[in-house]
CSV table of C-alpha atoms in Angstrom, one decimal:
chain,number,residue,atom,x,y,z
A,58,TYR,CA,43.3,6.7,-97.5
A,59,ILE,CA,43.5,8.7,-100.8
A,60,VAL,CA,40.8,9.7,-103.2
A,61,SER,CA,41.2,10.5,-106.8
A,62,GLN,CA,39.1,13.1,-108.6
A,63,ASN,CA,37.4,10.3,-110.7
A,64,GLY,CA,35.6,8.9,-107.7
A,65,SER,CA,38.1,6.2,-106.7
A,66,ILE,CA,39.3,5.8,-103.1
A,67,TYR,CA,42.4,3.8,-102.3
A,68,ALA,CA,43.6,2.3,-99.0
A,69,LEU,CA,47.4,2.2,-99.1
A,70,ASP,CA,49.9,0.5,-96.8
A,71,VAL,CA,51.8,3.3,-95.0
A,72,ALA,CA,55.1,1.4,-95.0
A,73,THR,CA,55.1,0.0,-98.6
A,74,GLY,CA,52.5,2.0,-100.6
A,75,ALA,CA,50.9,-1.3,-101.6
A,76,VAL,CA,47.1,-1.0,-102.4
A,77,ASN,CA,45.1,-2.9,-99.7
A,78,TRP,CA,41.8,-2.2,-101.4
A,79,LYS,CA,40.2,0.2,-103.9
A,80,SER,CA,36.6,1.2,-104.1
A,81,GLN,CA,34.8,3.1,-106.9
A,82,THR,CA,32.1,5.7,-106.4
A,83,ASP,CA,30.4,8.0,-108.9
A,84,GLY,CA,31.0,11.7,-109.4
A,85,LEU,CA,34.1,13.9,-108.9
A,86,ILE,CA,35.7,14.0,-105.5
A,87,PHE,CA,37.6,17.1,-104.4
A,88,GLY,CA,37.8,17.0,-100.6
A,89,SER,CA,40.1,14.7,-98.6
A,90,PRO,CA,38.5,11.6,-97.0
A,91,THR,CA,37.5,11.8,-93.3
A,92,VAL,CA,38.3,8.8,-91.2
A,93,ASP,CA,36.6,8.1,-87.8
A,94,SER,CA,35.7,5.1,-85.7
A,95,GLY,CA,36.3,2.5,-88.4
A,96,ARG,CA,34.5,4.4,-91.1
A,97,ILE,CA,35.5,6.7,-94.1
A,98,TYR,CA,33.4,9.6,-95.2
A,99,ILE,CA,33.7,11.2,-98.7
A,100,ALA,CA,31.4,13.3,-100.8
A,101,ASN,CA,31.3,14.3,-104.5
A,102,ASP,CA,30.5,17.3,-106.7
A,103,ARG,CA,26.9,16.0,-107.2
A,104,GLY,CA,26.2,16.3,-103.4
A,105,ILE,CA,26.3,12.6,-102.6
A,106,VAL,CA,27.9,11.7,-99.3
A,107,PHE,CA,29.2,8.2,-98.8
A,108,GLY,CA,29.8,6.3,-95.5
A,109,MET,CA,32.2,3.4,-96.0
A,110,ARG,CA,34.0,0.7,-94.0
A,111,ALA,CA,37.6,1.6,-93.4
A,112,ASP,CA,38.8,-2.0,-93.5
A,113,ASN,CA,37.6,-3.0,-96.9
A,114,GLY,CA,35.9,0.0,-98.6
A,115,THR,CA,32.4,-1.4,-98.6
A,116,ILE,CA,29.8,1.4,-99.0
A,117,LEU,CA,27.5,1.4,-96.0
A,118,TRP,CA,25.2,4.2,-97.0
A,119,ARG,CA,24.8,7.2,-99.3
A,120,SER,CA,23.0,10.4,-98.7
A,121,ASP,CA,22.1,13.3,-101.0
A,122,VAL,CA,22.8,16.8,-99.6
A,123,GLU,CA,21.5,18.7,-102.6
A,124,GLY,CA,24.7,20.6,-103.6
A,125,GLY,CA,28.2,19.9,-104.5
A,126,VAL,CA,30.7,19.1,-101.7
A,127,PHE,CA,34.2,20.4,-102.1
A,128,ALA,CA,35.6,20.4,-98.6
A,129,PRO,CA,36.4,17.6,-96.2
A,130,ILE,CA,33.5,16.3,-94.0
A,131,VAL,CA,33.8,17.2,-90.4
A,132,SER,CA,33.2,14.3,-88.0
A,133,ALA,CA,32.1,14.6,-84.3
A,134,GLY,CA,31.8,10.9,-83.8
A,135,ASP,CA,28.0,10.2,-84.1
A,136,THR,CA,27.4,13.3,-86.3
A,137,LEU,CA,28.9,14.5,-89.5
A,138,TYR,CA,28.8,18.1,-90.7
A,139,VAL,CA,28.8,18.7,-94.4
A,140,THR,CA,28.8,22.1,-96.2
A,141,THR,CA,27.7,22.4,-99.8
A,142,ALA,CA,28.3,24.8,-102.6
A,143,ALA,CA,24.6,25.4,-102.7
A,144,GLY,CA,24.9,27.3,-99.5
A,145,THR,CA,23.6,24.7,-97.0
A,146,THR,CA,25.1,22.9,-94.0
A,147,PHE,CA,23.9,19.5,-93.1
A,148,ALA,CA,24.2,17.5,-89.9
A,149,LEU,CA,24.1,13.8,-90.8
A,150,SER,CA,24.0,10.6,-88.7
A,151,ALA,CA,27.4,8.9,-89.0
A,152,GLU,CA,25.8,5.5,-88.8
A,153,PHE,CA,22.9,5.9,-91.2
A,154,GLY,CA,23.5,9.1,-93.2
A,155,SER,CA,20.1,10.5,-92.3
A,156,THR,CA,19.7,14.2,-91.9
A,157,THR,CA,19.5,15.5,-88.3
A,158,TRP,CA,19.2,19.1,-89.3
A,159,LYS,CA,20.2,21.5,-92.1
A,160,TYR,CA,20.9,25.3,-92.1
A,161,ASP,CA,20.9,27.7,-95.0
A,162,ALA,CA,24.5,28.8,-94.8
A,163,GLY,CA,27.5,27.0,-96.3
A,164,GLY,CA,30.0,26.9,-99.0
A,165,SER,CA,33.0,25.2,-100.7
A,166,GLY,CA,35.4,26.1,-97.9
A,167,GLY,CA,34.1,23.8,-95.2
A,168,ALA,CA,33.5,24.1,-91.4
A,169,ALA,CA,35.3,23.8,-88.1
A,170,LEU,CA,34.1,22.1,-85.0
A,171,GLY,CA,33.9,23.9,-81.6
A,172,GLU,CA,32.9,22.5,-78.2
A,173,ASP,CA,29.2,23.4,-78.6
A,174,VAL,CA,29.0,24.9,-82.1
A,175,VAL,CA,30.1,24.2,-85.7
A,176,ILE,CA,31.5,27.3,-87.5
A,177,VAL,CA,30.6,27.6,-91.1
A,178,ALA,CA,32.3,30.1,-93.5
A,179,ALA,CA,30.1,30.7,-96.5
A,180,ASP,CA,31.1,31.6,-100.0
A,181,ASP,CA,29.2,34.9,-99.7
A,182,GLY,CA,31.5,36.1,-96.9
A,183,SER,CA,29.3,35.3,-93.9
A,184,VAL,CA,30.6,33.4,-90.9
A,185,SER,CA,28.0,31.6,-88.7
A,186,ALA,CA,28.1,29.6,-85.5
A,187,ILE,CA,25.5,26.9,-85.4
A,188,ASP,CA,24.5,24.9,-82.3
A,189,ARG,CA,25.8,21.4,-82.9
A,190,GLU,CA,22.8,19.6,-81.4
A,191,SER,CA,19.8,21.7,-82.6
A,192,GLY,CA,21.1,23.4,-85.7
A,193,ALA,CA,20.0,26.8,-84.3
A,194,ILE,CA,22.0,29.9,-85.2
A,195,THR,CA,24.2,31.3,-82.3
A,196,TRP,CA,25.7,34.2,-84.1
A,197,SER,CA,26.5,35.4,-87.6
A,198,VAL,CA,28.8,38.1,-89.0
A,199,ALA,CA,29.7,39.3,-92.5
A,200,THR,CA,33.3,39.8,-93.6
A,201,GLY,CA,32.4,41.6,-96.9
A,202,ALA,CA,34.6,39.4,-99.2
A,203,GLN,CA,34.4,35.9,-100.6
A,204,ILE,CA,35.5,33.0,-98.5
A,205,THR,CA,37.0,30.0,-100.3
A,206,VAL,CA,38.9,28.2,-97.5
A,207,GLY,CA,37.6,26.7,-94.3
A,208,PRO,CA,37.8,28.3,-90.8
A,209,THR,CA,40.2,27.2,-88.0
A,210,ILE,CA,39.4,27.2,-84.3
A,211,SER,CA,42.2,27.8,-81.9
A,212,GLY,CA,41.2,27.9,-78.2
A,213,ASP,CA,38.3,30.4,-78.0
A,214,ILE,CA,39.1,32.1,-81.3
A,215,VAL,CA,37.9,31.2,-84.8
A,216,LEU,CA,40.2,32.3,-87.6
A,217,VAL,CA,38.7,33.0,-91.0
A,218,ALA,CA,40.5,33.9,-94.2
A,219,SER,CA,38.2,36.2,-96.4
A,220,GLY,CA,39.7,37.7,-99.5
A,221,GLN,CA,43.0,39.3,-98.6
A,222,THR,CA,42.2,39.6,-94.8
A,223,LEU,CA,42.4,37.3,-91.9
A,224,TYR,CA,39.6,37.8,-89.3
A,225,ALA,CA,39.6,36.5,-85.7
A,226,TYR,CA,36.3,36.1,-83.9
A,227,ASP,CA,35.4,35.0,-80.4
A,228,VAL,CA,33.9,31.5,-80.7
A,229,GLU,CA,31.1,32.1,-78.2
A,230,THR,CA,30.0,35.6,-79.1
A,231,GLY,CA,31.2,36.3,-82.6
A,232,SER,CA,32.8,39.6,-81.5
A,233,GLN,CA,35.8,40.6,-83.6
A,234,VAL,CA,39.1,40.1,-81.9
A,235,PHE,CA,41.5,41.3,-84.6
A,236,THR,CA,42.0,41.5,-88.3
A,237,TYR,CA,45.2,41.2,-90.4
A,238,ALA,CA,45.6,42.4,-94.0
A,239,THR,CA,47.9,40.2,-96.1
A,240,GLY,CA,47.9,42.3,-99.3
A,241,ASN,CA,47.0,39.3,-101.4
A,242,THR,CA,44.2,36.7,-101.6
A,243,ILE,CA,44.6,34.0,-98.9
A,244,GLN,CA,44.5,30.5,-100.5
A,245,ILE,CA,45.0,28.1,-97.6
A,246,PRO,CA,43.0,27.8,-94.3
A,247,PRO,CA,44.8,29.5,-91.4
A,248,ILE,CA,47.0,27.3,-89.3
A,249,ALA,CA,47.6,28.0,-85.5
A,250,VAL,CA,50.8,26.5,-84.0
A,251,ASN,CA,53.1,27.4,-81.2
A,252,GLY,CA,51.4,30.8,-80.6
A,253,LEU,CA,51.6,31.8,-84.2
A,254,VAL,CA,48.9,32.0,-86.9
A,255,LEU,CA,50.2,31.1,-90.4
A,256,VAL,CA,48.5,32.2,-93.6
A,257,GLY,CA,49.6,31.8,-97.2
A,258,GLY,CA,48.7,34.0,-100.1
A,259,ARG,CA,48.6,34.1,-103.9
A,260,ASP,CA,51.7,36.3,-103.8
A,261,GLY,CA,53.8,33.4,-102.6
A,262,TYR,CA,54.4,34.8,-99.1
A,263,LEU,CA,53.8,33.0,-95.8
A,264,ASP,CA,52.7,35.4,-93.1
A,265,ALA,CA,53.3,34.5,-89.4
A,266,ILE,CA,51.2,36.5,-87.0
A,267,ALA,CA,51.8,36.6,-83.2
A,268,GLY,CA,49.6,38.4,-80.7
A,269,ASP,CA,49.1,42.0,-81.7
A,270,GLN,CA,52.4,42.0,-83.7
A,271,ALA,CA,52.6,40.8,-87.4
A,272,SER,CA,55.7,39.9,-89.4
A,273,GLU,CA,56.3,38.4,-92.8
A,274,THR,CA,58.7,35.5,-93.3
């Protein structure tokens, strides 16, 4: 499933690249589509979220979240979590698109899903843990620099790229575990794989961080 910025979404055959179907929506789409349980979820720069059938592209519902959406939607099965550039996070029903709760923190970078919380990294540099069921705030910290990419959860740690620094926080408490200064603005979400944390900066370097040691490759 591929979206184009003009609001089109395509379903392509993996083996051949043939177009199985195409569906047209309005507005500009910047985030990748989210696919879960036979549905596709996309959102545009006008703050309209679409729920669609994955087999034929039929639009099942649309919901207005009052702010442009530039990051992929996070799905937890029955519930979707959407962050907006207007600084709000919405929990929506995956079946109907109705609002379950909303919280006044959010941004263009997106969110990450923990076992009990959803982690939201806001454009203003704040990082918040919100209870997935109730929408109540669990903890919040400030990094002091703009956040433009989404957070990553690895085990009991949430990784957040803010400005030129990578921050690691405890998912349950929000306490800071470590920081790592890259020397240039981080432009991709942190990736955790095989005991390493990888971040890429505007200077063209990929930094690989392991434990309390850091090395550049």
